[in-house]
Structures are given as structure tokens and as C-alpha cells.
Short mmCIF file of C-alpha atoms in Angstrom, two decimals:
data_model
loop_
_atom_site.label_atom_id
_atom_site.label_comp_id
_atom_site.label_asym_id
_atom_site.label_seq_id
_atom_site.Cartn_x
_atom_site.Cartn_y
_atom_site.Cartn_z
CA UNK A 1 20.87 -2.66 65.88
CA UNK A 2 23.37 0.02 64.82
CA UNK A 3 24.52 -2.23 61.94
CA UNK A 4 20.88 -2.62 60.81
CA UNK A 5 20.37 1.15 60.86
CA UNK A 6 23.50 1.77 58.73
CA UNK A 7 22.70 -0.92 56.15
CA UNK A 8 21.84 0.64 52.73
CA UNK A 9 18.89 -1.69 52.22
CA UNK A 10 17.10 -0.48 55.38
CA UNK A 11 15.39 2.57 53.77
CA UNK A 12 14.15 0.41 50.89
CA UNK A 13 12.72 -2.17 53.30
CA UNK A 14 10.89 0.54 55.22
CA UNK A 15 9.51 2.11 52.05
CA UNK A 16 8.67 -1.21 50.37
CA UNK A 17 4.99 -1.44 51.50
CA UNK A 18 4.23 2.07 50.26
CA UNK A 19 6.16 1.55 47.01
CA UNK A 20 4.26 -1.69 46.34
CA UNK A 21 0.89 0.02 46.94
CA UNK A 22 1.79 2.96 44.66
CA UNK A 23 3.12 0.61 41.99
CA UNK A 24 0.10 -1.72 42.01
CA UNK A 25 -2.67 0.87 42.36
CA UNK A 26 -1.19 3.83 40.42
CA UNK A 27 1.68 3.05 38.05
CA UNK A 28 0.39 -0.31 36.77
CA UNK A 29 -3.15 1.00 35.93
CA UNK A 30 -1.60 4.14 34.40
CA UNK A 31 0.69 2.01 32.23
CA UNK A 32 -2.28 -0.16 31.15
CA UNK A 33 -4.34 2.96 30.29
CA UNK A 34 -1.52 4.33 28.11
CA UNK A 35 -1.18 0.99 26.34
CA UNK A 36 -4.95 0.55 25.89
CA UNK A 37 -5.27 4.04 24.38
CA UNK A 38 -3.52 2.78 21.22
CA UNK A 39 -5.86 -0.19 20.70
CA UNK A 40 -9.48 -0.86 19.81
CA UNK A 41 -10.73 -3.91 21.68
CA UNK A 42 -14.03 -5.58 22.40
CA UNK A 43 -15.81 -5.10 25.70
CA UNK A 44 -14.64 -8.45 27.08
CA UNK A 45 -10.97 -7.96 26.17
CA UNK A 46 -10.91 -11.06 23.93
CA UNK A 47 -9.58 -9.30 20.81
CA UNK A 48 -7.77 -6.07 20.11
CA UNK A 49 -6.35 -4.16 17.15
CA UNK A 50 -3.54 -1.64 17.17
CA UNK A 51 -4.81 1.69 15.78
CA UNK A 52 -2.06 4.16 16.62
CA UNK A 53 -3.38 7.61 17.54
CA UNK A 54 -6.89 6.98 16.17
CA UNK A 55 -8.51 7.01 19.62
CA UNK A 56 -6.88 10.35 20.47
CA UNK A 57 -7.90 11.86 17.10
CA UNK A 58 -11.50 10.70 17.55
CA UNK A 59 -11.68 12.12 21.09
CA UNK A 60 -10.21 15.49 20.10
CA UNK A 61 -12.57 15.76 17.11
CA UNK A 62 -15.67 15.52 19.34
CA UNK A 63 -17.27 18.91 20.21
CA UNK A 64 -18.74 17.18 23.27
CA UNK A 65 -15.24 16.58 24.67
CA UNK A 66 -14.41 20.31 24.63
CA UNK A 67 -17.80 21.14 26.20
CA UNK A 68 -16.94 18.69 28.98
CA UNK A 69 -13.47 20.22 29.29
CA UNK A 70 -15.02 23.69 29.76
CA UNK A 71 -17.46 22.32 32.37
CA UNK A 72 -14.52 20.70 34.16
CA UNK A 73 -12.55 23.96 34.21
CA UNK A 74 -15.49 25.95 35.60
CA UNK A 75 -16.25 23.25 38.15
CA UNK A 76 -12.61 22.83 39.27
CA UNK A 77 -11.98 26.58 39.57
CA UNK A 78 -15.18 27.07 41.58
CA UNK A 79 -14.44 24.15 43.91
CA UNK A 80 -10.77 25.03 44.49
CA UNK A 81 -11.38 28.74 45.12
CA UNK A 82 -14.57 28.20 47.12
CA UNK A 83 -13.14 25.47 49.35
CA UNK A 84 -9.94 27.41 50.07
CA UNK A 85 -11.66 30.77 50.71
CA UNK A 86 -14.27 29.26 53.02
CA UNK A 87 -11.68 27.20 54.91
CA UNK A 88 -9.40 30.22 55.35
CA UNK A 89 -12.24 32.31 56.75
CA UNK A 90 -13.28 29.57 59.18
CA UNK A 91 -9.66 28.95 60.23
CA UNK A 92 -9.16 32.66 61.01
CA UNK A 93 -12.33 32.63 63.12
CA UNK A 94 -11.38 29.35 64.84
CA UNK A 95 -7.91 30.69 65.64
CA UNK A 96 -9.54 33.49 67.68
CA UNK A 97 -11.95 31.26 69.61
CA UNK A 98 -10.91 30.71 73.23
CA UNK A 99 -13.83 28.92 74.94
CA UNK A 100 -15.01 25.64 73.39
CA UNK A 101 -12.37 25.86 70.64
CA UNK A 102 -11.80 22.09 70.47
CA UNK A 103 -15.51 21.36 69.97
CA UNK A 104 -15.74 24.05 67.30
CA UNK A 105 -12.72 22.67 65.43
CA UNK A 106 -13.93 19.06 65.72
CA UNK A 107 -17.27 19.90 64.07
CA UNK A 108 -15.46 21.66 61.23
CA UNK A 109 -13.15 18.67 60.61
CA UNK A 110 -15.94 16.06 60.57
CA UNK A 111 -16.99 16.48 56.89
CA UNK A 112 -13.57 15.19 55.79
CA UNK A 113 -14.46 11.77 57.24
CA UNK A 114 -17.57 11.58 55.05
CA UNK A 115 -17.23 9.65 51.79
CA UNK A 116 -17.75 11.73 48.61
CA UNK A 117 -20.82 9.71 47.59
CA UNK A 118 -22.37 10.18 51.05
CA UNK A 119 -21.68 13.91 50.90
CA UNK A 120 -23.45 13.99 47.54
CA UNK A 121 -26.49 12.16 48.94
CA UNK A 122 -26.69 14.57 51.91
CA UNK A 123 -26.72 17.62 49.63
CA UNK A 124 -29.14 15.84 47.27
CA UNK A 125 -31.65 15.49 50.12
CA UNK A 126 -31.17 19.14 51.13
CA UNK A 127 -31.86 20.36 47.58
CA UNK A 128 -34.42 17.74 46.52
CA UNK A 129 -37.17 19.68 44.66
CA UNK A 130 -40.00 17.79 46.41
CA UNK A 131 -38.55 16.71 49.80
CA UNK A 132 -35.69 19.14 50.45
CA UNK A 133 -35.77 22.03 52.92
CA UNK A 134 -33.73 24.51 50.91
CA UNK A 135 -35.97 24.54 47.76
CA UNK A 136 -38.87 25.51 50.10
CA UNK A 137 -36.86 28.41 51.50
CA UNK A 138 -35.72 29.47 48.02
CA UNK A 139 -39.28 29.42 46.71
CA UNK A 140 -40.18 31.95 49.41
CA UNK A 141 -37.84 34.47 47.75
CA UNK A 142 -39.02 33.62 44.24
CA UNK A 143 -36.34 31.08 43.21
CA UNK A 144 -37.79 27.98 41.56
CA UNK A 145 -35.18 25.28 42.34
CA UNK A 146 -35.14 22.08 40.31
CA UNK A 147 -31.66 20.82 39.56
CA UNK A 148 -33.15 17.87 37.64
CA UNK A 149 -34.19 20.29 34.88
CA UNK A 150 -31.89 23.29 35.29
CA UNK A 151 -28.24 22.62 34.33
CA UNK A 152 -26.84 25.70 36.11
CA UNK A 153 -28.59 24.70 39.35
CA UNK A 154 -27.26 21.16 39.00
CA UNK A 155 -23.71 22.47 38.54
CA UNK A 156 -24.13 24.72 41.58
CA UNK A 157 -25.33 21.73 43.61
CA UNK A 158 -22.28 19.57 42.82
CA UNK A 159 -19.97 22.54 43.43
CA UNK A 160 -21.49 23.16 46.89
CA UNK A 161 -21.30 19.47 47.82
CA UNK A 162 -17.66 19.23 46.66
CA UNK A 163 -16.69 22.42 48.51
CA UNK A 164 -18.29 21.14 51.73
CA UNK A 165 -16.42 17.84 51.42
CA UNK A 166 -13.00 19.46 50.80
CA UNK A 167 -13.38 22.42 53.18
CA UNK A 168 -12.30 20.42 56.26
CA UNK A 169 -9.04 19.28 54.64
CA UNK A 170 -8.12 22.90 53.86
CA UNK A 171 -9.27 24.06 57.29
CA UNK A 172 -6.77 21.79 59.09
CA UNK A 173 -3.79 23.11 57.09
CA UNK A 174 -4.83 26.77 57.31
CA UNK A 175 -5.39 26.51 61.07
CA UNK A 176 -1.96 24.89 61.55
CA UNK A 177 -0.40 27.64 59.42
CA UNK A 178 -2.12 30.38 61.42
CA UNK A 179 -0.98 28.92 64.73
CA UNK A 180 2.63 28.80 63.44
CA UNK A 181 2.73 32.56 62.83
CA UNK A 182 4.61 34.32 65.67
CA UNK A 183 2.19 36.35 67.77
CA UNK A 184 4.92 38.91 68.34
CA UNK A 185 4.66 40.03 64.69
CA UNK A 186 0.91 40.66 64.98
CA UNK A 187 1.33 42.40 68.34
CA UNK A 188 4.06 44.66 66.93
CA UNK A 189 1.82 45.57 63.96
CA UNK A 190 -1.06 46.29 66.35
CA UNK A 191 1.19 48.62 68.39
CA UNK A 192 1.93 50.46 65.10
CA UNK A 193 -1.84 51.01 64.80
CA UNK A 194 -2.34 48.51 61.96
CA UNK A 195 -5.97 47.37 61.93
CA UNK A 196 -7.09 43.70 61.77
CA UNK A 197 -7.70 43.84 58.00
CA UNK A 198 -4.27 45.37 57.30
CA UNK A 199 -2.53 42.89 59.66
CA UNK A 200 -4.18 40.02 57.81
CA UNK A 201 -3.17 41.14 54.29
CA UNK A 202 0.36 42.36 55.14
CA UNK A 203 1.44 39.74 57.70
CA UNK A 204 -0.88 36.75 58.00
CA UNK A 205 -1.72 36.12 54.33
CA UNK A 206 1.90 36.36 53.00
CA UNK A 207 3.11 34.00 55.74
CA UNK A 208 0.35 31.56 54.75
CA UNK A 209 1.42 31.56 51.08
CA UNK A 210 3.37 28.22 51.26
CA UNK A 211 0.29 26.56 52.77
CA UNK A 212 -1.99 28.24 50.22
CA UNK A 213 0.18 27.09 47.30
CA UNK A 214 0.23 23.50 48.56
CA UNK A 215 -3.55 23.54 49.02
CA UNK A 216 -4.06 25.07 45.55
CA UNK A 217 -2.28 22.11 43.93
CA UNK A 218 -4.13 19.58 46.10
CA UNK A 219 -7.54 21.20 45.52
CA UNK A 220 -7.11 21.22 41.73
CA UNK A 221 -6.18 17.52 41.83
CA UNK A 222 -9.19 16.87 44.10
CA UNK A 223 -11.60 18.72 41.78
CA UNK A 224 -10.36 16.85 38.70
CA UNK A 225 -10.19 13.31 40.11
CA UNK A 226 -11.84 12.86 43.51
CA UNK A 227 -15.27 14.40 42.90
CA UNK A 228 -16.56 11.49 40.82
CA UNK A 229 -18.51 9.98 43.74
CA UNK A 230 -20.17 13.29 44.58
CA UNK A 231 -21.25 13.92 40.97
CA UNK A 232 -22.46 10.35 40.48
CA UNK A 233 -24.57 10.44 43.66
CA UNK A 234 -26.16 13.84 43.01
CA UNK A 235 -26.70 14.35 39.28
CA UNK A 236 -25.00 11.43 37.43
CA UNK A 237 -23.53 13.99 35.05
CA UNK A 238 -26.92 15.47 34.07
CA UNK A 239 -29.14 17.08 33.14
CA UNK A 240 -27.99 17.03 29.55
CA UNK A 241 -24.33 16.65 30.50
CA UNK A 242 -24.26 19.97 32.40
CA UNK A 243 -22.36 18.37 35.33
CA UNK A 244 -20.32 15.89 33.31
CA UNK A 245 -16.63 16.38 34.08
CA UNK A 246 -13.71 14.74 32.28
CA UNK A 247 -13.33 11.97 34.85
CA UNK A 248 -17.07 11.26 34.68
CA UNK A 249 -16.91 11.11 30.87
CA UNK A 250 -14.10 8.54 31.15
CA UNK A 251 -16.45 6.43 33.30
CA UNK A 252 -19.45 6.88 30.96
CA UNK A 253 -17.57 6.00 27.77
CA UNK A 254 -15.53 3.17 29.28
CA UNK A 255 -17.80 1.50 31.84
CA UNK A 256 -21.26 2.35 30.47
CA UNK A 257 -20.52 2.68 26.74
CA UNK A 258 -17.89 -0.11 26.72
CA UNK A 259 -15.64 2.00 24.44
CA UNK A 260 -12.42 1.04 26.19
CA UNK A 261 -10.00 2.57 23.69
CA UNK A 262 -11.68 6.00 23.78
CA UNK A 263 -11.95 5.87 27.56
CA UNK A 264 -8.25 5.02 27.90
CA UNK A 265 -7.30 7.85 25.50
CA UNK A 266 -9.36 10.29 27.60
CA UNK A 267 -7.60 9.03 30.75
CA UNK A 268 -4.21 9.77 29.20
CA UNK A 269 -5.36 13.23 28.07
CA UNK A 270 -6.72 13.91 31.57
CA UNK A 271 -3.37 13.00 33.14
CA UNK A 272 -1.60 15.30 30.67
CA UNK A 273 -4.00 18.21 31.41
CA UNK A 274 -3.58 17.90 35.18
CA UNK A 275 0.20 17.54 34.77
CA UNK A 276 0.38 20.71 32.64
CA UNK A 277 -1.79 22.64 35.12
CA UNK A 278 0.47 21.52 37.98
CA UNK A 279 3.59 22.61 36.07
CA UNK A 280 1.98 26.02 35.36
CA UNK A 281 1.21 26.42 39.05
CA UNK A 282 4.80 25.59 40.03
CA UNK A 283 6.25 27.87 37.32
CA UNK A 284 4.10 30.98 37.84
CA UNK A 285 2.23 30.79 41.15
CA UNK A 286 5.14 29.49 43.24
CA UNK A 287 7.14 32.65 42.42
CA UNK A 288 4.74 34.63 44.60
CA UNK A 289 5.15 32.26 47.56
CA UNK A 290 7.18 33.70 50.45
CA UNK A 291 9.06 30.94 52.28
#
């Protein structure tokens, strides 16, 4: 047994299942997308022609692509900030609950188990202009809700559904971070007459900065890639492309429009954009993290 543990091949055997899954479901499709971006091929993959950077030039010359990029930025920023702020507030409240804390925390974690498409359908029913409860309540205060016609309302709907889906993930990490903060620090600050608000901003929030930075990176990745199901179930990118994000445009052009070369080029550009955003976060935001 000791010989097996010391053998250099042991770590590779233990990691092999995960490496195979990552290689088959991430690196191989990514390699195929990069290769396909330099070709024009028919919808059935029977013939192809090498075109160099033509697909990239065509994509970057479309005004619609930059409109979609702006929509994606607004959507991703709203989802990341909204999901993190709401989860932090709920985690602070849950950390103070004494009676029934486990039930309270369980209900807050449940939305993470819901599939993105199901979350979209739930919020679609809530905001349905004819059957939903919330449009009735909004009409009482003079707000005419119809996300099928109003692009801003449609964008707000997919943002709310995506925040609700991601909030539970953030809540778990923030709650764990809060419970790891030594109570002695907060008690010492309280004895120095520091109020709850000052204790939060001078002690709690700085000590949560590693958790916040990790969640910022994960939430940006979530907003860019993992909200496809929510958008498809609620608005399908409409009305008029007001909720079409970059990942949804990749689906529309590739799967619906059968323009595989353009779709692959957009996939490569999307990977580059997310990679650059992640590097910016590590270069500038991480400097403010207090480990």
C-alpha cells in the first residue's frame, strides 16, 4: 500500500477520470471551434473551404454583433452585481439567525438545484402579461408590464431570473466566509463603540474580499455562458434582439441559421473576451483583496 502511494503514476491515475471529462467535453470542442472558425462549410459538414480570417472579419463588421456585445455587458454586469449583493445581504442576515437557522438556510440554497431553463419558466409564469400575478400588482401602481413588446422589461425579466438562479451559489460561499471570521474581532470592535455598519465595512467586508473576488470571477463566467437556458425559456432572445447575448447569438447563427463558420468564429471571440475580462480582474481587482 505504501509502495502504491509513493508511485509517481498514482496522482495521474486518480486524476484520470476528471482529465478525460475535461478533455472530451471542453478542450476537444474548443479545438474544433477554433478550427471551424477558419472554414466555410455546408450545414451537413459534407464540404468545407478554408477562408482564413474571413469569418472573423464578417462578424466584426456586423453592427448587430456590437449591439449584442453591449447587451451582454449590461446583462452580465447586472447579474453579477445583483446576485452577489443580494446573496451577501441574505448571508449577513442568515448568520445572525439563531432559531430555525437550518430551515432558513435550506430554503435559500434550494434555487441552486433548479435548472436554468426551469428557473426561466418559473419567472415567465410570474411575469406573464395575461396569467402572471406580478403584472396585476404592477398595473395597480400604473406600470403596464408586457415583456413580449417592451425590450427593457424583457431584459429586466431575464436579469431577475438569472440573479435568482445564481443567488444561492453566492449565498453558500458568503455564509461560509462570514462564519470563518473570528467573533473576537467583532466583539473587540463593539467594545470600542463601533456600530454594526462600521464593523461590517471595516472588519467583515475586507475579510470577505477573497471570497468576493472568487465569486466575481465565477459570476461573470456564469452570466456569459450559463444563462443560455434561462434566456431561451423566457424570451428566446427577443423582442427584437433586446435579450440576445453573445452565447445566444452563437446558438442562433450556428444551430438555427446553419452558419457554422460564423458561429465558430463568434465562439472563439467569446472565449477571448471572457479570458481578457478574467485577466483584467486578476490584474486590477485582485490587488484590493486582503488575504
